[in-house]
PDB file of N, CA, C and O in Angstrom:
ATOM      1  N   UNK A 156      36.312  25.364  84.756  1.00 63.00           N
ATOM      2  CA  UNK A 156      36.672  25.833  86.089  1.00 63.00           C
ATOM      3  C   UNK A 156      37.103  27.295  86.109  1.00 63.00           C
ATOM      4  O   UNK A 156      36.994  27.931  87.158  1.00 63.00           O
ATOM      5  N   UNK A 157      37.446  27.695  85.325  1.00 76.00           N
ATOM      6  CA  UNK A 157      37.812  29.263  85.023  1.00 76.00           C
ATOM      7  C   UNK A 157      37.108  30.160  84.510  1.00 76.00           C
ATOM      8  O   UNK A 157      37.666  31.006  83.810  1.00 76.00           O
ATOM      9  N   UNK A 158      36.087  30.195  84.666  1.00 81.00           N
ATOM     10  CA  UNK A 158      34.789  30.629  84.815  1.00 81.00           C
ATOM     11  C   UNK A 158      33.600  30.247  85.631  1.00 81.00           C
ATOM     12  O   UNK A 158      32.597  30.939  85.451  1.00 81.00           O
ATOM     13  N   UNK A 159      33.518  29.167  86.587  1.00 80.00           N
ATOM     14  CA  UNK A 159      33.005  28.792  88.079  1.00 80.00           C
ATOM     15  C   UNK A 159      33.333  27.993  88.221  1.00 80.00           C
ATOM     16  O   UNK A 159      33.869  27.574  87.195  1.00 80.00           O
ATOM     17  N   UNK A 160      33.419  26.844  89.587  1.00 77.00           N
ATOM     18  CA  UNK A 160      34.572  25.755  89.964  1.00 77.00           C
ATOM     19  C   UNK A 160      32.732  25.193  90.020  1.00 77.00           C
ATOM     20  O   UNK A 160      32.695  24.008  89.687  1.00 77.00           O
ATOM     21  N   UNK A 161      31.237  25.774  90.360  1.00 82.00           N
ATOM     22  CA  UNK A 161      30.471  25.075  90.774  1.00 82.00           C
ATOM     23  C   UNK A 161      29.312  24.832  89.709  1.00 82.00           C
ATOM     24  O   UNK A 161      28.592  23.842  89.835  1.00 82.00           O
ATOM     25  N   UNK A 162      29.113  25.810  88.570  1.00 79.00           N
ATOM     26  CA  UNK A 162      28.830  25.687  87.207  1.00 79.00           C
ATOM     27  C   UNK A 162      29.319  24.984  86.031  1.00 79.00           C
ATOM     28  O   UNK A 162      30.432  24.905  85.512  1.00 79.00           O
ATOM     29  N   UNK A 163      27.938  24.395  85.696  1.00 76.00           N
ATOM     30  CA  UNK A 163      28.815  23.012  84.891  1.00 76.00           C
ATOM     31  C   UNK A 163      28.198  22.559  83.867  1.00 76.00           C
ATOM     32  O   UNK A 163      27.412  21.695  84.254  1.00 76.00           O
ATOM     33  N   UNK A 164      28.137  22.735  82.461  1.00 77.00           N
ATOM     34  CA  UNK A 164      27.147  22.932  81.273  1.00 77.00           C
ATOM     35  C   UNK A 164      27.385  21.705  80.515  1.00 77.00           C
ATOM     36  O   UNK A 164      28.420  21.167  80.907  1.00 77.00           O
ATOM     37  N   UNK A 165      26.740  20.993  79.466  1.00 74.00           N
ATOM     38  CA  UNK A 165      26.781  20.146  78.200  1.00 74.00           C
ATOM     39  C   UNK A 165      26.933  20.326  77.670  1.00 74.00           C
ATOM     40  O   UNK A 165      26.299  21.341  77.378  1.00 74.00           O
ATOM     41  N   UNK A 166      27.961  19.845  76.499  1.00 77.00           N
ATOM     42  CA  UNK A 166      27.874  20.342  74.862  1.00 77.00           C
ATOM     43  C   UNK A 166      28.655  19.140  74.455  1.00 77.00           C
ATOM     44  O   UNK A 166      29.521  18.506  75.057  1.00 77.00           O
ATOM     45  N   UNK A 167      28.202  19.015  73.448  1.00 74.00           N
ATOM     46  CA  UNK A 167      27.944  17.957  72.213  1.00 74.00           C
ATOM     47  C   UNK A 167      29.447  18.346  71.409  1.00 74.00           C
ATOM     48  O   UNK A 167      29.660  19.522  71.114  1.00 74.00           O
ATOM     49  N   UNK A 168      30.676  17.042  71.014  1.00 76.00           N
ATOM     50  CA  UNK A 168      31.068  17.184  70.366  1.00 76.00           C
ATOM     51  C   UNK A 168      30.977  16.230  69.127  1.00 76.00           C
ATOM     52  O   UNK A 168      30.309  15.201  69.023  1.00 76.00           O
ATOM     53  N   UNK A 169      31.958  16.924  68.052  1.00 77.00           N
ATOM     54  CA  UNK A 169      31.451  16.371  66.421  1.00 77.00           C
ATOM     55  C   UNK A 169      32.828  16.531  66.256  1.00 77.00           C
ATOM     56  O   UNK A 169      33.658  17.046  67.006  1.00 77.00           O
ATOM     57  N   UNK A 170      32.967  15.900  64.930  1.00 79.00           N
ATOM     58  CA  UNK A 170      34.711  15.431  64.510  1.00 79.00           C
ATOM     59  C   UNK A 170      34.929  16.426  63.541  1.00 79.00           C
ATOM     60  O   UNK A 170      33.969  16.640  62.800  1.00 79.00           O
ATOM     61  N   UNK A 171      35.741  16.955  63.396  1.00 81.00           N
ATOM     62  CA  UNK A 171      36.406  18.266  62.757  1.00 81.00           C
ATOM     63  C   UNK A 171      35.887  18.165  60.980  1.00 81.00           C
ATOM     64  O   UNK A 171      36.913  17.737  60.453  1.00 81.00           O
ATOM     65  N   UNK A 172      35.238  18.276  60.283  1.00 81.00           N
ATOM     66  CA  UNK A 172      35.326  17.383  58.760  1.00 81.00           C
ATOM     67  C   UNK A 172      36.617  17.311  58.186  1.00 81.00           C
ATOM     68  O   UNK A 172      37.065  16.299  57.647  1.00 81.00           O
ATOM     69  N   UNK A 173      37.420  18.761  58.341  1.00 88.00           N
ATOM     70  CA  UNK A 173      38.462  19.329  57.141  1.00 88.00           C
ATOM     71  C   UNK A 173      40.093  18.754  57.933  1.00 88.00           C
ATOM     72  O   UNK A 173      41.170  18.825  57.339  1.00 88.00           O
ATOM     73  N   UNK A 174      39.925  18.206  59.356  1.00 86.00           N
ATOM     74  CA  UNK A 174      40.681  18.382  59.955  1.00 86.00           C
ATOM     75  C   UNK A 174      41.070  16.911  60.361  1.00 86.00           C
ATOM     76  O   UNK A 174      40.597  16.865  61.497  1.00 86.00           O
ATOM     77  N   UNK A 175      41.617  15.735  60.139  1.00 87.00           N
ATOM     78  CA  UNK A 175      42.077  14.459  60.739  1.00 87.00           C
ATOM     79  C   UNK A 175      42.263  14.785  62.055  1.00 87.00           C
ATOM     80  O   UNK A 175      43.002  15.730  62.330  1.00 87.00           O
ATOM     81  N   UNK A 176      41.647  14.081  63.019  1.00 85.00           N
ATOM     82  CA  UNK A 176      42.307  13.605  64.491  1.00 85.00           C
ATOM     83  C   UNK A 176      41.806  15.341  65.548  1.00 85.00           C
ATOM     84  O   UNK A 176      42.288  15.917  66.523  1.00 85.00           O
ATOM     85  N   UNK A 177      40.830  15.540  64.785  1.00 83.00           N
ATOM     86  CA  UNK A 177      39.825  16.989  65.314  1.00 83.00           C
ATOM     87  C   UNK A 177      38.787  17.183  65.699  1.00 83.00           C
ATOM     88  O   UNK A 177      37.897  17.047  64.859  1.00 83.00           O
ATOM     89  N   UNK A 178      38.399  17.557  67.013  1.00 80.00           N
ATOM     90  CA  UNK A 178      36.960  17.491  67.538  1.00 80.00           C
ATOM     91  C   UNK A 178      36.599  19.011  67.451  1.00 80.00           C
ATOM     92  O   UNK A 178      37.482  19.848  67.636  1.00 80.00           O
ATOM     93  N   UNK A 179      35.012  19.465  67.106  1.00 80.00           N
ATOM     94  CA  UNK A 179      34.909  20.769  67.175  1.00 80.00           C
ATOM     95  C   UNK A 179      33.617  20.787  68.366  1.00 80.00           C
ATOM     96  O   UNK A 179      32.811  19.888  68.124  1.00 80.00           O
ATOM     97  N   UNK A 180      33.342  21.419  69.300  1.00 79.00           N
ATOM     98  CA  UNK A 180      31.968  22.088  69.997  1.00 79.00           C
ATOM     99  C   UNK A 180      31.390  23.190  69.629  1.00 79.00           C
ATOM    100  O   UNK A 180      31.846  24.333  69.647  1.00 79.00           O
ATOM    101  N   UNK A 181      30.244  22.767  69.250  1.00 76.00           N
ATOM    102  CA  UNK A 181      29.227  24.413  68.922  1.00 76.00           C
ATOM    103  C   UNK A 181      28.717  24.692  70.742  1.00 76.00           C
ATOM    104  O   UNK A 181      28.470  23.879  71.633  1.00 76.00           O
ATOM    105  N   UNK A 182      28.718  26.004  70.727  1.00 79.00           N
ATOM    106  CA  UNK A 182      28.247  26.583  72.270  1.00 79.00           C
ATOM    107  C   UNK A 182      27.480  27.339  71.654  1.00 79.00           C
ATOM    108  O   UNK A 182      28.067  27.909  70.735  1.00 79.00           O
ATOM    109  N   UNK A 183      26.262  27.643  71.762  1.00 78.00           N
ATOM    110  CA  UNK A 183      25.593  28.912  72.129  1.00 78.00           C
ATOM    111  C   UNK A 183      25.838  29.917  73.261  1.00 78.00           C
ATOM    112  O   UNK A 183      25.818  29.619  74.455  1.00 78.00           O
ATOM    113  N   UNK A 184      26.107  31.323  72.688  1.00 79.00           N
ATOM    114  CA  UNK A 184      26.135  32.241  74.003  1.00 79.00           C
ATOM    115  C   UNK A 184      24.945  32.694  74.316  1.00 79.00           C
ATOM    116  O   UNK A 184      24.723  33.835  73.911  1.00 79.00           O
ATOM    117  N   UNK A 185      23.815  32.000  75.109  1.00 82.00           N
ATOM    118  CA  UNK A 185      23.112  32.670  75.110  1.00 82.00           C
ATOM    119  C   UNK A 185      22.126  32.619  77.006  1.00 82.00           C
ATOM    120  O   UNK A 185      20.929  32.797  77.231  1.00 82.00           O
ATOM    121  N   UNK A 186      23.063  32.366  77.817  1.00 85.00           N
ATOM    122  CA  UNK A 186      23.073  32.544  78.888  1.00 85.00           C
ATOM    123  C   UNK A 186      24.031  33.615  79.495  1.00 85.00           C
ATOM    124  O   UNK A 186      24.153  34.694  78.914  1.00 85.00           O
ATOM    125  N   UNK A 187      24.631  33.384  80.502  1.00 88.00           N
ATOM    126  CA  UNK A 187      25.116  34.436  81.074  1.00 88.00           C
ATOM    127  C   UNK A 187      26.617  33.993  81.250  1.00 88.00           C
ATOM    128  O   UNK A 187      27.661  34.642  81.320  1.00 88.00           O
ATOM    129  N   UNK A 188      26.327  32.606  81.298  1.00 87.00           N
ATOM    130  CA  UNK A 188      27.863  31.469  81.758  1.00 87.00           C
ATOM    131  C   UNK A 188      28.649  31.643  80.258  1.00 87.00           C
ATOM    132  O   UNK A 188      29.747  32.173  80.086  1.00 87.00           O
ATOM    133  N   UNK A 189      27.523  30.875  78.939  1.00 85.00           N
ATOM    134  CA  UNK A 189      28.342  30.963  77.743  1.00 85.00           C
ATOM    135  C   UNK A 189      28.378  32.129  77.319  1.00 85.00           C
ATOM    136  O   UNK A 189      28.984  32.247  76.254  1.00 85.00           O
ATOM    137  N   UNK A 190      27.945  33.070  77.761  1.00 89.00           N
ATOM    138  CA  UNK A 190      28.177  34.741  77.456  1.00 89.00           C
ATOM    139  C   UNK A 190      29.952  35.179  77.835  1.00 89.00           C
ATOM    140  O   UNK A 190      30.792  36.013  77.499  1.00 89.00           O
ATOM    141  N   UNK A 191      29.848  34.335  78.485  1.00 88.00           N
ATOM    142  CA  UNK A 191      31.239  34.648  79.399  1.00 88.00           C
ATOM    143  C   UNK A 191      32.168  33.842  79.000  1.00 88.00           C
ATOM    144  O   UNK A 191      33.242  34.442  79.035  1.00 88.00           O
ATOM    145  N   UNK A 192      32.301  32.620  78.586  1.00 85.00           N
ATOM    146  CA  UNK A 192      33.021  31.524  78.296  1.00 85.00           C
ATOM    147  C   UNK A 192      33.036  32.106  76.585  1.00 85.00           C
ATOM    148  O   UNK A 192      34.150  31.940  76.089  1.00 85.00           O
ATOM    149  N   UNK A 193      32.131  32.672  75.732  1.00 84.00           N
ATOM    150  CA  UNK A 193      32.662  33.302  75.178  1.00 84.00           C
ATOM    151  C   UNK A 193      33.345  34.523  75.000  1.00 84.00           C
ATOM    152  O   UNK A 193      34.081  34.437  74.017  1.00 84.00           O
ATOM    153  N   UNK A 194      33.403  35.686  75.580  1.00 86.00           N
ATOM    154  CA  UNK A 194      34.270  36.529  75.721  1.00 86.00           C
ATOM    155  C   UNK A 194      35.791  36.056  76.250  1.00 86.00           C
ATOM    156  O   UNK A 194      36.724  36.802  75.954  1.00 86.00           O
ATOM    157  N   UNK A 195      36.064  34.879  76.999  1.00 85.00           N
ATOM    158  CA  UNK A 195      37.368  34.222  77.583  1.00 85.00           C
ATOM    159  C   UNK A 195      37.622  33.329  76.200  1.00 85.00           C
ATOM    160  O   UNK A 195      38.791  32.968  76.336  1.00 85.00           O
ATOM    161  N   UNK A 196      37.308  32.977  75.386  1.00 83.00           N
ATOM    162  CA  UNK A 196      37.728  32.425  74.348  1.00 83.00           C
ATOM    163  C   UNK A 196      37.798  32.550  72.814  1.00 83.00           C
ATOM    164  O   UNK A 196      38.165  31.739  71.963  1.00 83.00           O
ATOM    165  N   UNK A 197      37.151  34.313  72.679  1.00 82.00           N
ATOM    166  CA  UNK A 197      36.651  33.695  71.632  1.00 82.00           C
ATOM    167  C   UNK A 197      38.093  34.578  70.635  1.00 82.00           C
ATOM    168  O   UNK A 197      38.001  34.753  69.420  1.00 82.00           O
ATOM    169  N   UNK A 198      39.408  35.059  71.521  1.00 82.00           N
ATOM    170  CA  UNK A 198      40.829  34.499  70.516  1.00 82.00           C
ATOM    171  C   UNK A 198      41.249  33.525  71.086  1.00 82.00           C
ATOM    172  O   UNK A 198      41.104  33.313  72.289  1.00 82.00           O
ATOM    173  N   UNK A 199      41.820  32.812  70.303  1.00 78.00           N
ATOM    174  CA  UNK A 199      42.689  31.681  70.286  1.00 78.00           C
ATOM    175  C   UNK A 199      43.455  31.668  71.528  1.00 78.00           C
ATOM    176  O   UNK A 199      44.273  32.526  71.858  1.00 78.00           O
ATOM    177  N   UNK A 200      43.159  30.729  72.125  1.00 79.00           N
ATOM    178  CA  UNK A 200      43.977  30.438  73.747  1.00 79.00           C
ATOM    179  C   UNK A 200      44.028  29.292  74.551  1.00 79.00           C
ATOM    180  O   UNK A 200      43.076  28.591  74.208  1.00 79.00           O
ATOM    181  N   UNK A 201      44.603  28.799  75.368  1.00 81.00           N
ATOM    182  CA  UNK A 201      44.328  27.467  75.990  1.00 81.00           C
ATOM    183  C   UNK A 201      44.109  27.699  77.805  1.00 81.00           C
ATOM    184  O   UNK A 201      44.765  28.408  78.568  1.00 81.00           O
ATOM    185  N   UNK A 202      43.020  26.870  78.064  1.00 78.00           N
ATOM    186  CA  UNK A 202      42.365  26.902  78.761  1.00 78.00           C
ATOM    187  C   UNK A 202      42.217  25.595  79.171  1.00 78.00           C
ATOM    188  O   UNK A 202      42.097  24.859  78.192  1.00 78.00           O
ATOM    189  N   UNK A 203      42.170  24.920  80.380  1.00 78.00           N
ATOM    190  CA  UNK A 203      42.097  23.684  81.013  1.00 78.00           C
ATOM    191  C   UNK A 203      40.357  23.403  81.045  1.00 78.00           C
ATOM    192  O   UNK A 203      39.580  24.284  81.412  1.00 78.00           O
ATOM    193  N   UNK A 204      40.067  22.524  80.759  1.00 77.00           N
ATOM    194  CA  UNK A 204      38.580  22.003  80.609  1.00 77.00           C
ATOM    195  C   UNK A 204      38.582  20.198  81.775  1.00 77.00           C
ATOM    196  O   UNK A 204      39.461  19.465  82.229  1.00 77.00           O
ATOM    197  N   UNK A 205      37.240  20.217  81.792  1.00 78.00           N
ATOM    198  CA  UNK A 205      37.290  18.635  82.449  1.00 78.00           C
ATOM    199  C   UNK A 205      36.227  17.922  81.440  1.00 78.00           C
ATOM    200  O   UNK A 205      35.495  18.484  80.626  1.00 78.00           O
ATOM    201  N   UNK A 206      36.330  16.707  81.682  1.00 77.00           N
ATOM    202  CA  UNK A 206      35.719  16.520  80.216  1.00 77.00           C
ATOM    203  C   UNK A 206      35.056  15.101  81.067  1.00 77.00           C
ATOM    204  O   UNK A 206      35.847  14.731  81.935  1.00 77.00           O
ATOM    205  N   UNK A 207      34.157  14.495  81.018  1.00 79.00           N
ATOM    206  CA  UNK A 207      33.475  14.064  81.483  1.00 79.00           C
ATOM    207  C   UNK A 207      32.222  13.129  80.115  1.00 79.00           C
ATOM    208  O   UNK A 207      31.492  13.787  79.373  1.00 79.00           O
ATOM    209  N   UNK A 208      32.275  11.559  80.099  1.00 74.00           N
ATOM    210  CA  UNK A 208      31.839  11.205  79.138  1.00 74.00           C
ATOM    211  C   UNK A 208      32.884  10.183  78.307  1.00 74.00           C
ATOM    212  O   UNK A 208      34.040   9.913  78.632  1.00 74.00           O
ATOM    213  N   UNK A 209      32.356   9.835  77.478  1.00 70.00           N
ATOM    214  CA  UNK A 209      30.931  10.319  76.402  1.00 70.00           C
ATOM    215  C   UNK A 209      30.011   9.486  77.095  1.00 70.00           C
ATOM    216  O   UNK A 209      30.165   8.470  77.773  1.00 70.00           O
ATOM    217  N   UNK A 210      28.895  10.239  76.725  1.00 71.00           N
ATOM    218  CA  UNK A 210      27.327   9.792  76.992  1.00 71.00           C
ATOM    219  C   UNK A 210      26.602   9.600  75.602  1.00 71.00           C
ATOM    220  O   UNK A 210      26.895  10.467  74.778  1.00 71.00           O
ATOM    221  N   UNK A 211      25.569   8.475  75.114  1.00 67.00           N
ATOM    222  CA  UNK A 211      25.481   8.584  74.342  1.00 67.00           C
ATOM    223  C   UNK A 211      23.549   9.249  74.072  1.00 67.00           C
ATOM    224  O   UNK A 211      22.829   9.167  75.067  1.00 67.00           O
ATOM    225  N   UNK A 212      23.166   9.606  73.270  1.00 65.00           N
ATOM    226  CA  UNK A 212      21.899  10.549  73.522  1.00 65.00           C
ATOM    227  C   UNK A 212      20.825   9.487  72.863  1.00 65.00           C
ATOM    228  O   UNK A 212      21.108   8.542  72.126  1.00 65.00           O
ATOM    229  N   UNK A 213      19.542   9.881  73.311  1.00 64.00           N
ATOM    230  CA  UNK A 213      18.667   8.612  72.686  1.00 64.00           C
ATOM    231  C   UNK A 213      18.738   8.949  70.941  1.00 64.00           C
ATOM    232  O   UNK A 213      18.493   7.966  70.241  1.00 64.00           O
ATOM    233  N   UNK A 214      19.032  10.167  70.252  1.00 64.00           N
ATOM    234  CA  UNK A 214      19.019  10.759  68.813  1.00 64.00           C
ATOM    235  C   UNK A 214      20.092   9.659  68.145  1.00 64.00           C
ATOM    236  O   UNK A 214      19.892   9.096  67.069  1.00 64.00           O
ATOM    237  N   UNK A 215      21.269   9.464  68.994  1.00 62.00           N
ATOM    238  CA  UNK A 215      22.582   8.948  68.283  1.00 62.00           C
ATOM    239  C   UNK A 215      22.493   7.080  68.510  1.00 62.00           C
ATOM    240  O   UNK A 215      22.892   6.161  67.794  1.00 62.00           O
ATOM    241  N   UNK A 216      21.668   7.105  70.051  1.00 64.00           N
ATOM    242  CA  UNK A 216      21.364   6.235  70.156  1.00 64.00           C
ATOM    243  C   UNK A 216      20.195   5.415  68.340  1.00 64.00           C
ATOM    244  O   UNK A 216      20.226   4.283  67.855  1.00 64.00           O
ATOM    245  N   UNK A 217      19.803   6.019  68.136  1.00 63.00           N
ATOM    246  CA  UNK A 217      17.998   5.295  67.476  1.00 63.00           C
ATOM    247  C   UNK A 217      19.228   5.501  65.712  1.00 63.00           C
ATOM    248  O   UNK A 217      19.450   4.707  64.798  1.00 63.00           O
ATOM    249  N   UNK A 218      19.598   6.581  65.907  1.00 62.00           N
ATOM    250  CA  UNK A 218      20.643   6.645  64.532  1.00 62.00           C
ATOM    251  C   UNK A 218      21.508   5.439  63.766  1.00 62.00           C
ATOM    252  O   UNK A 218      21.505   4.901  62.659  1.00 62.00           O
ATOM    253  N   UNK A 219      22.168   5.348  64.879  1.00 65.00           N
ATOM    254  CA  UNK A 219      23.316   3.877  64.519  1.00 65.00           C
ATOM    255  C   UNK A 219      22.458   2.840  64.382  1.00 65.00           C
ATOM    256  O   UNK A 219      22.841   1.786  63.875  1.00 65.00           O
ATOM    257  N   UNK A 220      21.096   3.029  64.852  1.00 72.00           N
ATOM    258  CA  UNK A 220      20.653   1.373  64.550  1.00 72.00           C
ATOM    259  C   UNK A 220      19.571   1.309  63.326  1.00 72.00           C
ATOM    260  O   UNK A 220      18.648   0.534  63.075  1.00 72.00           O
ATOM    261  N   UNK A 221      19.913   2.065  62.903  1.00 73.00           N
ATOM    262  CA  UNK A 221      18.941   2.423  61.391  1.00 73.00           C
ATOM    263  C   UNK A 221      19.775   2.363  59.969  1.00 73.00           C
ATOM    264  O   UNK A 221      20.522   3.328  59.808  1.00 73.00           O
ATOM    265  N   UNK A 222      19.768   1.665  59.217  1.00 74.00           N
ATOM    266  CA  UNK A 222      20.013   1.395  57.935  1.00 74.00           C
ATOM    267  C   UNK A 222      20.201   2.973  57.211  1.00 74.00           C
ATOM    268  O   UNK A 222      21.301   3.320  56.779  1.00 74.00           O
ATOM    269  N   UNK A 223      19.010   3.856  57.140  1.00 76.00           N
ATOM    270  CA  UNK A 223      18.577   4.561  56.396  1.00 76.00           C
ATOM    271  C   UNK A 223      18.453   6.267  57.617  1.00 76.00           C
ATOM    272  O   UNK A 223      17.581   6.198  58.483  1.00 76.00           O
ATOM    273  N   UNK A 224      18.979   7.079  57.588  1.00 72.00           N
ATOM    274  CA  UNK A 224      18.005   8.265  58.617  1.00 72.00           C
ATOM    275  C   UNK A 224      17.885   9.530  57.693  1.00 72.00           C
ATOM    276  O   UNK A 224      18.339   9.617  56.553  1.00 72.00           O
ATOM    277  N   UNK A 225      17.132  10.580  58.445  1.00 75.00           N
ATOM    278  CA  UNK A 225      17.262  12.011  57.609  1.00 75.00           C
ATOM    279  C   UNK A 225      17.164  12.684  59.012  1.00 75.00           C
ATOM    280  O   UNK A 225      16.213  12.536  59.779  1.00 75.00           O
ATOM    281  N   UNK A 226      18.613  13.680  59.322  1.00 74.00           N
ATOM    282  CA  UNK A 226      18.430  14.048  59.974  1.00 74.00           C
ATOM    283  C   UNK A 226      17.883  15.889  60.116  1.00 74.00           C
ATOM    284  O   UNK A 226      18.560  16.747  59.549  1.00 74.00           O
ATOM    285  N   UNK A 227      16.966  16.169  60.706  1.00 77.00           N
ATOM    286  CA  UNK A 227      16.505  17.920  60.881  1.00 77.00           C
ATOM    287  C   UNK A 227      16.554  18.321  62.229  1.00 77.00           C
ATOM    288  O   UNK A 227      16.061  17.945  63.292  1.00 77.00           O
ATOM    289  N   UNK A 228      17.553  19.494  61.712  1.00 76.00           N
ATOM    290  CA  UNK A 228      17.761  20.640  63.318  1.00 76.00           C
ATOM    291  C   UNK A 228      18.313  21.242  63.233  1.00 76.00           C
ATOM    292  O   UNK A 228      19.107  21.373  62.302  1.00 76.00           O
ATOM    293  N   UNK A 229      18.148  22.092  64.390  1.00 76.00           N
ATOM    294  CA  UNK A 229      18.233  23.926  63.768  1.00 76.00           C
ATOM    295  C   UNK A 229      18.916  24.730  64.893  1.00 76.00           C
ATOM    296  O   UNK A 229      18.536  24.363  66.005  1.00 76.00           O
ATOM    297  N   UNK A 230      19.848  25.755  64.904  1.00 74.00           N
ATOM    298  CA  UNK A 230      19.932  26.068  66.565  1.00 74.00           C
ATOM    299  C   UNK A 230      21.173  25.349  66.805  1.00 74.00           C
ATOM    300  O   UNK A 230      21.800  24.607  66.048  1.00 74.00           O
ATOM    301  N   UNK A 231      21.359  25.630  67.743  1.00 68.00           N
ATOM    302  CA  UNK A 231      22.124  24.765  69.114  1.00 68.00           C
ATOM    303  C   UNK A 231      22.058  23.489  68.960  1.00 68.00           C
ATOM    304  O   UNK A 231      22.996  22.700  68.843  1.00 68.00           O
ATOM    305  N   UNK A 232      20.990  23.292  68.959  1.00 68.00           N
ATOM    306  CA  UNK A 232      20.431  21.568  68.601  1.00 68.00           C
ATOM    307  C   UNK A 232      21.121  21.037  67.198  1.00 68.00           C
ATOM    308  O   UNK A 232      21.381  19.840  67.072  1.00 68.00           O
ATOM    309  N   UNK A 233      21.288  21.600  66.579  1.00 74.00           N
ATOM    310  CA  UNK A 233      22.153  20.819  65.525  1.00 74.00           C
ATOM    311  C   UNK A 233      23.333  20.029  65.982  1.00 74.00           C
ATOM    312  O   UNK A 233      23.631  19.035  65.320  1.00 74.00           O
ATOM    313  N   UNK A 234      23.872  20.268  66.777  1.00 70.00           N
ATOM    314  CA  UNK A 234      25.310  19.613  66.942  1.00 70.00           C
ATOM    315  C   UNK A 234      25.035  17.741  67.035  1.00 70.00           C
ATOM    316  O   UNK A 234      25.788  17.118  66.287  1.00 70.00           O
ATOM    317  N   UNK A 235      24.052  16.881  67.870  1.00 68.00           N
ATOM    318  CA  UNK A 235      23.884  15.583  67.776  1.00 68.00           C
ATOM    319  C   UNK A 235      23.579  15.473  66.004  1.00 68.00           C
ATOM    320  O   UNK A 235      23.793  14.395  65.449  1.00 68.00           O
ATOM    321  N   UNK A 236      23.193  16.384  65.396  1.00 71.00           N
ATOM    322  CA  UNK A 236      23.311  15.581  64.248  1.00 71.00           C
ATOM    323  C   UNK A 236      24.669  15.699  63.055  1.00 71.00           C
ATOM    324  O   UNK A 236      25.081  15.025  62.111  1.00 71.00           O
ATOM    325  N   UNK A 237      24.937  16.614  63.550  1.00 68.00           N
ATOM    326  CA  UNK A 237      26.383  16.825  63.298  1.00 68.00           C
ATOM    327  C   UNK A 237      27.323  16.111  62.635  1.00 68.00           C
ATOM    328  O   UNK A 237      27.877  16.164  61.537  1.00 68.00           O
ATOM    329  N   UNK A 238      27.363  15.150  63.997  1.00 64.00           N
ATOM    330  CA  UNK A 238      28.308  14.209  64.628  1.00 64.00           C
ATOM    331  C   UNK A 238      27.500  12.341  63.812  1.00 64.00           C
ATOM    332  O   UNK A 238      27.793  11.192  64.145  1.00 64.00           O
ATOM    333  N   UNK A 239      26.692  12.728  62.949  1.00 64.00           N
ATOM    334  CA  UNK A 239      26.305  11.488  62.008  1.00 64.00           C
ATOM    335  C   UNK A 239      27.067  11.557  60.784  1.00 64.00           C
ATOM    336  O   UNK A 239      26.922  10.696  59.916  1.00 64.00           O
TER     337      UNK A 239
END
């Protein structure tokens, strides 16, 4: 909301590895919104978010029901696999 009340983006979170009881989000800046949402964050600060979810994705979906996976991705797109 502190950066538009009517703009409203996705991102994927994953559990901290190094950190117990820690969620991390990868953002790409590479629009104009996360261009901006990074310059407002990128020192250490707190900021009110709405959080909306979890949703689960057909990737994480087909994952959990497989014995065996290998996951590849690159980018931005890495974060659903992340979070395996």
């Amino acid at each position: 909301p502190w950066i538009s009340k009517w703009q409203w983006h996705a991102f994927t979170t994953f559990p901290e590895p190094t950190k117990k009881d820690h969620t991390m989000i990868c953002i790409g800046a590479s629009g104009d919104w996360t261009k901006a949402m990074y310059e407002m964050i990128k020192s250490p600060c707190l900021r009110p978010v709405y959080v909306a979810g979890p949703f689960s994705s057909e990737f994480s979906d087909k994952a959990i029901d497989t014995a065996n996976a290998i996951a590849i991705a690159s980018g931005i797109g890495i974060t659903p696999a992340l979070s395996l």
